[in-house]
XYZ file of C-alpha atoms in Angstrom:
668
model
C -41.700 -275.565 10.656
C -41.401 -278.411 13.188
C -44.518 -277.308 15.104
C -46.786 -277.162 12.049
C -49.493 -279.818 11.785
C -49.532 -281.970 8.595
C -52.088 -279.792 6.771
C -50.262 -276.565 7.662
C -46.974 -278.058 6.486
C -48.526 -279.183 3.200
C -49.895 -275.666 2.631
C -46.473 -274.114 3.277
C -44.650 -276.450 0.884
C -47.214 -276.328 -1.965
C -45.589 -273.835 -4.352
C -45.995 -275.485 -7.767
C -49.784 -275.054 -8.042
C -52.207 -272.213 -7.357
C -53.362 -272.906 -3.798
C -56.541 -272.253 -1.818
C -56.153 -272.800 1.930
C -59.557 -273.163 3.609
C -58.616 -272.034 7.094
C -61.267 -272.420 9.792
C -61.490 -270.016 12.746
C -58.451 -270.267 15.030
C -56.637 -272.743 12.762
C -53.358 -270.803 12.448
C -53.792 -269.200 9.028
C -51.444 -266.264 9.711
C -48.772 -268.731 10.755
C -49.149 -270.593 7.453
C -48.743 -267.356 5.462
C -45.672 -266.190 7.414
C -44.022 -269.628 7.326
C -44.699 -269.849 3.589
C -43.046 -266.484 2.928
C -39.967 -267.705 4.818
C -40.054 -271.033 2.924
C -40.245 -269.273 -0.477
C -37.211 -267.149 0.421
C -35.310 -270.205 1.657
C -36.120 -271.920 -1.666
C -34.311 -269.104 -3.453
C -37.052 -266.619 -4.349
C -35.882 -263.037 -3.607
C -38.007 -261.339 -0.929
C -38.474 -258.339 -3.259
C -40.483 -260.590 -5.635
C -42.948 -261.721 -2.939
C -46.054 -259.774 -1.911
C -48.580 -260.547 0.823
C -51.812 -258.580 1.032
C -54.550 -258.345 3.637
C -57.281 -255.886 4.612
C -56.041 -253.940 7.653
C -52.863 -252.142 8.677
C -52.866 -254.104 11.926
C -52.896 -257.488 10.150
C -50.147 -256.356 7.752
C -47.945 -255.120 10.641
C -48.398 -258.375 12.555
C -47.587 -260.458 9.478
C -44.442 -258.484 8.677
C -43.246 -258.716 12.285
C -43.748 -262.486 12.368
C -41.916 -263.009 9.064
C -38.952 -260.958 10.326
C -38.584 -263.320 13.302
C -38.355 -266.336 10.969
C -35.562 -264.903 8.805
C -32.012 -263.785 9.469
C -30.105 -260.691 8.385
C -31.272 -259.028 5.198
C -33.276 -262.008 3.901
C -36.566 -260.099 4.162
C -35.216 -256.971 2.447
C -37.677 -255.703 -0.164
C -40.538 -257.957 0.975
C -43.918 -256.330 0.351
C -46.511 -256.919 3.108
C -49.379 -254.440 2.885
C -53.086 -253.916 2.554
C -54.733 -254.322 -0.865
C -55.236 -250.570 -1.001
C -51.612 -249.724 -0.128
C -50.511 -251.956 -3.011
C -52.997 -250.190 -5.293
C -51.734 -246.758 -4.238
C -48.148 -247.842 -4.922
C -49.117 -249.022 -8.434
C -50.942 -245.741 -9.162
C -48.046 -243.630 -7.900
C -45.564 -245.432 -10.129
C -47.841 -245.564 -13.212
C -49.683 -242.231 -12.905
C -48.521 -240.981 -16.315
C -49.957 -243.985 -18.183
C -53.329 -243.332 -16.511
C -53.210 -239.634 -17.378
C -52.617 -238.306 -13.856
C -50.016 -235.863 -12.617
C -47.622 -236.786 -9.808
C -48.711 -236.071 -6.211
C -52.081 -237.809 -6.409
C -54.617 -236.719 -3.800
C -56.542 -239.427 -1.959
C -60.176 -238.520 -1.226
C -61.688 -239.828 2.010
C -65.444 -240.341 2.510
C -65.927 -236.738 3.625
C -64.188 -235.393 0.499
C -66.268 -237.732 -1.658
C -69.476 -236.503 0.002
C -68.448 -232.843 -0.473
C -67.896 -233.331 -4.200
C -71.136 -235.314 -4.628
C -73.086 -232.655 -2.723
C -71.647 -230.012 -5.021
C -72.541 -232.011 -8.152
C -76.086 -232.749 -6.928
C -76.746 -229.110 -6.011
C -75.712 -228.073 -9.549
C -78.312 -230.443 -11.000
C -82.078 -230.119 -10.676
C -82.223 -232.509 -7.704
C -82.824 -231.443 -4.116
C -79.744 -232.310 -2.049
C -79.877 -233.840 1.423
C -77.464 -236.000 3.442
C -79.457 -239.220 2.885
C -79.311 -238.732 -0.881
C -75.569 -238.048 -0.751
C -75.030 -241.218 1.325
C -77.118 -243.272 -1.120
C -75.176 -242.063 -4.166
C -71.805 -242.455 -2.418
C -72.688 -246.051 -1.479
C -73.966 -246.877 -4.978
C -70.829 -245.517 -6.673
C -68.673 -247.518 -4.244
C -70.704 -250.667 -5.001
C -70.226 -250.178 -8.741
C -66.470 -249.767 -8.353
C -66.233 -252.854 -6.120
C -68.255 -254.844 -8.670
C -65.878 -253.702 -11.452
C -68.502 -251.564 -13.195
C -67.136 -248.459 -14.963
C -69.186 -245.234 -15.332
C -69.833 -246.069 -18.998
C -71.124 -249.560 -18.117
C -73.277 -248.161 -15.292
C -74.945 -245.708 -17.706
C -75.624 -248.380 -20.338
C -77.085 -250.869 -17.848
C -78.848 -248.524 -15.392
C -82.582 -248.963 -14.890
C -84.859 -245.999 -14.179
C -84.160 -246.107 -10.419
C -80.391 -245.953 -10.930
C -80.105 -243.668 -13.962
C -79.450 -240.483 -11.914
C -76.848 -242.356 -9.878
C -75.107 -243.506 -13.080
C -75.020 -239.935 -14.467
C -73.615 -238.738 -11.146
C -71.013 -241.548 -11.202
C -69.862 -240.337 -14.646
C -69.668 -236.682 -13.538
C -68.017 -237.611 -10.239
C -65.339 -239.643 -12.049
C -64.647 -236.805 -14.474
C -64.410 -234.228 -11.681
C -62.232 -236.290 -9.363
C -59.768 -236.910 -12.188
C -59.735 -233.167 -12.971
C -58.716 -232.603 -9.338
C -55.888 -235.155 -9.830
C -57.485 -237.227 -7.080
C -58.641 -240.808 -6.506
C -60.922 -242.264 -3.868
C -60.483 -245.406 -1.760
C -62.257 -247.707 -4.245
C -60.206 -246.320 -7.156
C -57.080 -247.769 -5.542
C -58.195 -251.200 -6.786
C -60.339 -250.295 -9.816
C -57.753 -248.091 -11.579
C -54.836 -250.589 -11.359
C -57.134 -253.284 -12.835
C -58.137 -250.994 -15.733
C -54.480 -250.024 -16.159
C -53.349 -253.669 -16.417
C -56.180 -254.643 -18.769
C -55.391 -251.818 -21.189
C -51.568 -251.909 -20.958
C -50.079 -255.434 -21.280
C -46.505 -254.127 -21.032
C -47.254 -252.450 -17.675
C -48.925 -255.654 -16.441
C -45.891 -257.720 -17.465
C -43.619 -255.342 -15.544
C -45.677 -255.843 -12.355
C -45.933 -259.611 -12.891
C -42.130 -259.719 -13.032
C -41.951 -257.588 -9.907
C -44.477 -259.713 -7.951
C -43.656 -263.344 -8.762
C -45.611 -264.822 -5.871
C -48.711 -263.395 -4.189
C -50.214 -264.424 -0.845
C -53.699 -263.206 0.086
C -55.114 -263.235 3.622
C -58.879 -263.136 4.381
C -59.580 -264.081 0.766
C -63.316 -264.558 1.456
C -63.567 -260.778 1.981
C -62.368 -259.883 -1.536
C -64.754 -258.166 -3.934
C -64.995 -258.669 -7.711
C -62.460 -255.932 -8.504
C -59.927 -257.254 -5.992
C -60.298 -260.714 -7.531
C -59.540 -259.230 -10.959
C -56.383 -257.640 -9.533
C -55.235 -260.989 -8.048
C -55.958 -262.776 -11.320
C -54.046 -260.245 -13.424
C -51.004 -260.067 -11.142
C -50.606 -263.841 -10.802
C -51.095 -264.620 -14.511
C -52.118 -267.906 -16.131
C -49.766 -269.928 -13.937
C -51.551 -268.734 -10.785
C -48.486 -268.009 -8.664
C -50.504 -267.522 -5.475
C -51.693 -268.828 -2.150
C -55.028 -267.476 -0.955
C -56.180 -268.177 2.584
C -59.815 -267.788 3.572
C -62.913 -269.213 5.215
C -66.297 -269.066 3.493
C -67.971 -269.461 6.915
C -66.482 -266.128 8.038
C -67.581 -264.066 5.042
C -69.549 -261.267 6.738
C -68.884 -258.212 4.566
C -71.330 -258.555 1.665
C -72.637 -255.063 2.501
C -69.299 -253.619 1.425
C -68.933 -255.763 -1.695
C -67.265 -258.968 -0.411
C -67.947 -261.975 -2.634
C -67.563 -265.386 -0.956
C -68.305 -266.700 -4.478
C -64.684 -265.788 -5.286
C -63.738 -269.082 -3.585
C -65.708 -271.018 -6.223
C -64.479 -268.772 -9.035
C -60.911 -269.920 -8.382
C -61.812 -273.479 -9.371
C -63.306 -272.248 -12.647
C -60.405 -269.958 -13.558
C -57.488 -272.144 -12.381
C -57.880 -275.805 -13.351
C -54.668 -276.740 -11.470
C -55.989 -275.302 -8.188
C -55.027 -277.275 -5.092
C -57.266 -277.070 -1.988
C -55.972 -277.729 1.543
C -58.243 -277.530 4.607
C -57.077 -276.383 8.054
C -59.610 -277.835 10.499
C -57.663 -278.122 13.762
C -58.606 -275.181 15.976
C -56.061 -273.919 18.530
C -58.404 -271.443 20.239
C -61.629 -272.971 21.569
C -62.862 -275.958 23.532
C -64.412 -278.886 21.674
C -67.936 -278.028 22.839
C -67.768 -274.461 21.529
C -66.620 -275.837 18.171
C -69.342 -278.515 18.172
C -71.996 -275.810 18.650
C -70.420 -273.575 15.968
C -70.177 -276.487 13.481
C -73.804 -277.417 14.166
C -74.979 -273.851 13.471
C -73.002 -273.267 10.273
C -74.008 -276.666 8.853
C -77.384 -275.006 8.114
C -75.662 -272.957 5.367
C -74.938 -274.552 1.964
C -71.224 -275.251 1.339
C -69.071 -275.785 -1.733
C -66.233 -276.998 0.497
C -67.177 -279.010 3.593
C -65.024 -278.640 6.713
C -65.443 -279.375 10.398
C -63.413 -277.712 13.143
C -61.971 -279.818 15.960
C -59.752 -279.169 18.965
C -57.434 -280.926 21.407
C -58.201 -278.404 24.176
C -60.785 -280.553 25.994
C -64.562 -280.656 25.628
C -65.364 -277.731 27.950
C -68.451 -276.335 29.667
C -71.958 -276.119 28.165
C -72.805 -272.851 26.418
C -75.231 -270.853 28.561
C -78.426 -269.084 27.456
C -79.786 -266.218 29.576
C -83.355 -264.931 29.212
C -84.440 -261.457 30.440
C -87.688 -259.543 30.689
C -86.191 -256.404 29.049
C -82.958 -254.870 27.750
C -82.103 -253.033 30.999
C -82.334 -256.302 32.940
C -80.183 -257.926 30.243
C -77.429 -255.335 30.665
C -77.565 -255.559 34.484
C -77.481 -259.366 34.432
C -74.561 -259.575 31.980
C -72.544 -257.192 34.171
C -73.511 -259.242 37.243
C -72.376 -262.433 35.459
C -68.966 -260.861 34.754
C -68.578 -259.768 38.403
C -69.497 -263.238 39.657
C -67.348 -265.133 37.153
C -64.330 -262.889 37.743
C -64.621 -263.398 41.517
C -65.003 -267.174 41.128
C -62.141 -267.711 38.642
C -59.721 -264.840 39.331
C -59.892 -263.754 35.674
C -59.050 -260.228 34.475
C -61.556 -257.793 32.964
C -59.720 -258.016 29.638
C -60.696 -261.704 29.445
C -64.339 -260.723 28.784
C -65.956 -259.499 25.578
C -69.582 -258.459 25.032
C -70.566 -258.728 21.373
C -73.680 -257.340 19.688
C -75.200 -256.832 16.233
C -75.495 -253.025 16.279
C -73.659 -250.184 18.036
C -76.883 -248.893 19.662
C -76.943 -252.024 21.863
C -73.914 -250.829 23.831
C -75.610 -247.866 25.561
C -77.313 -249.693 28.451
C -74.249 -251.909 28.894
C -72.039 -248.832 29.205
C -74.371 -247.385 31.832
C -74.373 -250.584 33.912
C -70.598 -251.031 33.605
C -70.039 -247.416 34.694
C -72.431 -247.801 37.634
C -70.499 -250.897 38.730
C -67.193 -249.076 38.192
C -66.020 -251.735 35.719
C -63.481 -250.441 33.156
C -64.497 -251.056 29.553
C -63.300 -250.336 26.040
C -65.585 -249.728 23.064
C -64.144 -250.718 19.720
C -64.392 -248.092 16.999
C -63.939 -244.990 19.169
C -62.962 -241.709 17.463
C -59.848 -241.925 15.308
C -57.152 -239.260 15.678
C -57.722 -238.394 12.001
C -61.439 -237.780 12.586
C -60.858 -234.642 14.708
C -61.765 -231.484 12.789
C -58.486 -229.736 13.686
C -56.474 -232.649 12.231
C -58.581 -232.608 9.061
C -58.027 -228.838 8.746
C -54.224 -228.998 8.948
C -54.068 -232.027 6.651
C -56.256 -230.142 4.132
C -53.760 -227.259 4.119
C -50.933 -229.733 3.498
C -52.932 -231.445 0.742
C -53.410 -228.104 -1.007
C -49.703 -227.263 -0.676
C -48.751 -230.461 -2.527
C -51.658 -230.462 -5.013
C -53.306 -227.162 -5.920
C -55.960 -229.073 -7.916
C -57.376 -230.643 -4.721
C -60.794 -228.965 -4.642
C -61.962 -230.799 -1.508
C -58.995 -229.436 0.472
C -59.501 -225.959 -1.051
C -63.161 -225.865 -0.004
C -62.425 -227.063 3.516
C -59.807 -224.433 4.372
C -60.661 -221.402 2.232
C -62.525 -219.945 5.240
C -60.766 -221.795 8.057
C -59.942 -219.430 9.700
C -62.323 -216.903 8.111
C -61.023 -214.857 5.157
C -64.263 -213.061 4.257
C -64.719 -215.205 1.153
C -68.450 -215.891 1.280
C -70.671 -218.627 -0.201
C -71.796 -216.403 -3.102
C -68.171 -215.873 -4.122
C -67.488 -219.621 -3.887
C -70.582 -220.484 -5.914
C -69.525 -218.118 -8.719
C -65.984 -219.497 -8.510
C -67.329 -223.072 -8.760
C -69.478 -222.239 -11.811
C -66.533 -220.574 -13.547
C -64.176 -223.491 -12.739
C -66.716 -226.026 -14.079
C -67.169 -224.069 -17.318
C -63.406 -223.890 -17.800
C -62.858 -227.523 -16.596
C -60.136 -226.406 -14.206
C -59.668 -226.571 -10.442
C -61.027 -223.943 -8.047
C -57.475 -222.868 -7.230
C -56.505 -222.411 -10.903
C -59.770 -220.546 -11.560
C -59.094 -218.156 -8.638
C -56.201 -216.467 -10.434
C -57.657 -216.245 -13.968
C -58.480 -212.854 -15.434
C -61.828 -214.142 -16.690
C -63.009 -214.643 -13.112
C -62.610 -210.911 -12.414
C -65.575 -210.267 -14.738
C -67.804 -212.488 -12.514
C -66.689 -211.242 -9.077
C -66.424 -207.927 -7.304
C -62.910 -206.463 -7.050
C -62.565 -207.143 -3.300
C -63.641 -210.788 -3.571
C -61.280 -211.413 -6.499
C -58.386 -209.746 -4.663
C -58.964 -211.893 -1.550
C -58.884 -215.083 -3.660
C -55.705 -213.960 -5.450
C -54.061 -213.124 -2.128
C -54.944 -216.548 -0.692
C -53.598 -218.370 -3.778
C -50.374 -216.360 -3.749
C -49.884 -217.271 -0.078
C -50.495 -220.987 -0.821
C -47.966 -220.988 -3.697
C -45.371 -219.150 -1.633
C -45.784 -221.433 1.411
C -45.717 -224.583 -0.760
C -42.548 -223.390 -2.486
C -40.795 -222.617 0.820
C -41.851 -226.008 2.214
C -40.339 -227.752 -0.785
C -37.076 -225.789 -0.832
C -36.448 -225.173 2.856
C -37.083 -226.697 6.276
C -40.502 -228.265 5.668
C -41.473 -228.520 9.327
C -40.250 -225.049 10.311
C -42.426 -223.618 7.514
C -45.308 -225.837 8.689
C -45.079 -224.361 12.169
C -44.823 -220.881 10.671
C -47.966 -221.204 8.509
C -50.018 -222.434 11.509
C -48.951 -219.275 13.357
C -49.530 -217.067 10.277
C -53.180 -218.047 9.855
C -53.840 -217.576 13.584
C -55.144 -221.118 13.844
C -54.531 -221.486 17.571
C -56.535 -218.342 18.309
C -59.283 -219.495 15.944
C -59.562 -222.807 17.820
C -59.904 -220.935 21.108
C -62.656 -218.731 19.691
C -64.589 -221.704 18.273
C -64.312 -224.226 21.121
C -67.019 -224.648 23.746
C -64.551 -224.642 26.644
C -60.969 -223.621 27.299
C -60.074 -227.262 28.011
C -61.496 -228.338 24.623
C -59.453 -225.638 22.866
C -56.268 -226.736 24.657
C -56.884 -230.350 23.664
C -57.325 -229.332 20.015
C -54.146 -227.233 20.023
C -52.258 -230.152 21.550
C -53.579 -232.447 18.801
C -52.292 -230.085 16.104
C -48.750 -230.064 17.495
C -48.866 -233.812 18.034
C -49.691 -234.140 14.324
C -46.752 -231.922 13.297
C -44.328 -233.913 15.494
C -45.667 -237.188 14.141
C -45.298 -236.067 10.489
C -41.739 -235.055 11.250
C -40.932 -238.488 12.715
C -42.609 -240.174 9.748
C -40.359 -238.236 7.370
C -37.160 -238.883 9.302
C -37.784 -242.591 9.956
C -38.196 -243.491 6.285
C -35.418 -246.011 5.439
C -34.977 -244.611 1.907
C -34.166 -241.126 3.212
C -36.521 -238.292 4.129
C -39.888 -238.555 2.389
C -41.206 -235.607 0.411
C -44.200 -233.768 1.822
C -46.341 -235.121 -1.068
C -45.471 -238.722 -0.166
C -46.166 -238.109 3.528
C -49.566 -236.536 2.829
C -50.549 -239.369 0.484
C -49.494 -241.981 3.030
C -51.368 -240.194 5.826
C -54.605 -240.024 3.817
C -54.484 -243.780 3.166
C -53.548 -244.458 6.786
C -56.545 -242.398 7.899
C -58.974 -244.476 5.822
C -57.426 -247.800 6.819
C -57.073 -246.939 10.512
C -60.839 -246.386 10.677
C -61.276 -249.982 9.564
C -58.571 -251.366 11.842
C -59.413 -252.858 15.199
C -58.244 -250.505 17.949
C -56.712 -252.420 20.793
C -57.481 -251.974 24.471
C -54.214 -251.338 26.278
C -55.511 -251.810 29.843
C -57.476 -254.343 31.866
C -60.960 -253.593 30.541
C -64.021 -255.433 29.305
C -64.268 -255.220 25.484
C -67.528 -254.071 23.894
C -67.838 -254.381 20.121
C -70.015 -255.356 17.201
C -69.777 -258.856 15.780
C -68.232 -257.383 12.619
C -65.507 -255.657 14.643
C -64.782 -258.862 16.604
C -63.635 -260.812 13.545
C -60.011 -261.892 13.927
C -60.052 -261.469 17.718
C -60.398 -263.985 20.558
C -61.346 -263.816 24.238
C -61.501 -266.420 27.033
C -65.124 -265.485 27.851
C -67.664 -264.171 25.342
C -71.231 -262.849 25.782
C -73.426 -262.617 22.664
C -76.319 -260.316 23.566
C -79.564 -259.591 21.693
C -79.989 -263.132 20.323
C -83.448 -262.278 18.977
C -85.331 -262.322 15.699
C -85.003 -258.913 13.970
C -81.664 -258.268 15.706
C -79.664 -261.431 14.918
C -80.776 -262.238 12.254
C -81.304 -258.559 11.446
C -84.679 -257.497 10.051
C -83.034 -256.166 6.856
C -81.544 -259.616 6.194
C -84.863 -261.328 6.876
C -86.552 -258.978 4.368
C -83.785 -259.402 1.785
C -83.498 -263.174 2.223
C -79.806 -263.011 3.217
C -80.067 -265.073 6.406
C -76.935 -267.076 5.492
C -74.650 -264.102 6.146
C -76.365 -263.454 9.502
C -75.750 -267.105 10.419
C -72.072 -266.630 9.511
C -72.048 -263.566 11.771
C -73.362 -265.636 14.701
C -70.748 -268.301 13.862
C -67.991 -265.679 13.983
C -69.281 -264.567 17.412
C -69.270 -268.098 18.851
C -65.785 -268.892 17.512
C -64.297 -265.809 19.241
C -64.740 -267.683 22.565
C -61.875 -269.725 23.963
C -63.385 -271.216 27.144
C -66.952 -270.013 27.752
C -69.716 -268.599 25.570
C -72.983 -267.121 26.896
C -76.004 -266.129 24.783
C -78.535 -263.584 25.968
C -81.984 -262.539 24.731
C -84.976 -260.507 25.960
C -88.694 -261.224 25.885
C -89.377 -257.475 25.569
C -87.150 -254.689 24.241
C -87.505 -250.927 23.950
C -87.327 -249.705 20.355
C -87.895 -246.127 19.239
C -89.393 -245.297 22.627
C -91.882 -248.193 22.581
C -91.658 -251.594 24.268
C -92.211 -254.501 21.879
C -92.340 -258.253 22.331
C -89.336 -260.278 21.135
C -88.799 -263.832 19.932
C -85.577 -265.760 20.606
C -83.335 -265.947 17.540
C -83.918 -268.903 15.219
C -80.177 -269.556 15.546
C -80.650 -270.673 19.182
C -83.010 -273.406 17.944
C -80.359 -274.535 15.452
C -77.831 -275.264 18.226
C -77.462 -278.786 19.729
C -79.737 -278.892 22.817
C -77.411 -281.204 24.789
C -74.660 -278.582 24.740
C -76.776 -275.644 25.966
C -77.700 -274.710 29.526
C -80.835 -272.535 29.660
C -80.374 -270.548 32.872
C -83.927 -269.171 32.794
C -85.265 -272.745 33.036
C -82.950 -273.701 35.862
C -83.208 -272.425 39.415
C -79.868 -271.509 40.988
C -78.824 -273.942 43.705
C -78.174 -272.505 47.225
C -74.371 -272.815 46.847
C -74.310 -270.770 43.635
C -76.602 -268.170 45.217
C -74.116 -267.887 48.124
C -71.216 -267.525 45.684
C -72.976 -264.785 43.779
C -73.727 -262.964 47.027
C -70.041 -263.159 47.983
C -68.973 -261.903 44.543
C -71.310 -258.912 44.711
C -70.172 -258.121 48.274
C -66.496 -258.318 47.256
C -67.159 -256.036 44.275
C -69.032 -253.574 46.506
C -66.079 -253.511 48.913
C -63.683 -252.803 46.041
C -65.915 -249.888 44.959
C -65.944 -248.453 48.471
C -62.170 -248.886 48.697
């Protein structure tokens, strides 16, 4: 702990009071958490009684790795470092009986959730379309994140939300009947469990005697309830967060949770980390100046010992194509002048649609680039198909998995058969799989249709049984061959190359599952545990930042950039209606947009360039644009408006040389 500054050291050693660490951008918050875990262990607290939670797999992996380097031998054995949702899943797995669930819980992803909602809507009098499904899915998620149960939603719903509340009730009943939970349930259900079962809560409080929370400003109301319950009246916790970086209100984050701590824990200690180890003083001065326009409960001001640095530049363009061309030209020139690498540059924007022209210009200039948020391995249809088979093998009540694979490949079980099956299952309050083998169903279906369903269910039971008793992965390979999946992929792919890629993905999945089973330190995992872990990993990986592994310019949204840093940052589209976004202007939530701009500026280590257009093409029409109000809130002395300044002859020569050198490299 020798290299910690005084505030960091104080935060590490404060273990007798509940603690809030207000950690500004680039102030070493992860270091404080990892050092504190090591300090707690050195003070005699067993690692198995310490838990640290954050929001992404990547952050949890990094934290665990850094703690391991601080400790020797088996000191970290049993330490729990995970995402909030992994902790929730662990609680549900261990306490499923108390909540009235069977073992082998199924985890619904967004697609499964949408499938069930679509089915419920179509069985009501409402017309069903994708926009309606998305609206209801979002509303149900918002209720769960705000700690509103189906019963409370129904009691409090106004006319506009009554149908959504009814659907929330039916959805909750159905998903429990399938022995499944969705992503938001992983926090909501443990909170309900602890509130209704004091003896279970006490058991978990004894198991987790100290809790550390990263990115606390991103917690929602339900997550706060979980923290409060686990840490008890004594408040055995350290939470680390920054109200100025709270940019996830749209998914339920409550920066108000920072203030709530003071109300609920009178002994709360607050320590501020204001020394920034990332950016130059001028970048921090500009960021501080901008965020000072937001109201604050806790005042803080970032500072740095890394020198004052260059002015922040503002580029003006006549349209969005010129903007993209100029930003690419700036990167070429700056790289030539400084000898930087492509990976030193990031282009940040408010919405994904803004990347298209940039991609075109980067490709035309043969500059390698990486777009954050590209397709996850789990998002491929072939991966979803095989995982759905595995989900059904471990949980025959998983209706979402049943519906996905009943005709993949085709088994001549048509939509009319499935509709009658669904009606019968709903009347009997049983799963589609259980309904498929009941004698009563035979009175609703033709003999052939009923026989096909029975045959499919018998095959599922037999395969599941052999997987459990024998060589799981040999049987897995066998069932893929049995259903003719490889041939089906070839028949349903646009090209032979696409089919080959899909087949390769399937076998990569099988190999990966095998490694996951064998590498488990507690012995080989059961198939049910592997499937459950994979489903959670799928959901979390979509939220994780994917890293560029080569020398490439990074393109990403401001939301995706949080937690990252780059030597040189370009913030494009600094215009009214884009940043701040029109929706925020209409809703009066400009403060979060200002925090978003603040996050963008504080990603920059050495240089930061803003860019805006006077005209931009939207929905096929060119419209006039105004510079963002945030540019006017920045200190004028620290900005260099390039549009108002003519390039001197020397800089023009340098740019000519840079473009010539880049052209030569293209020709080479």
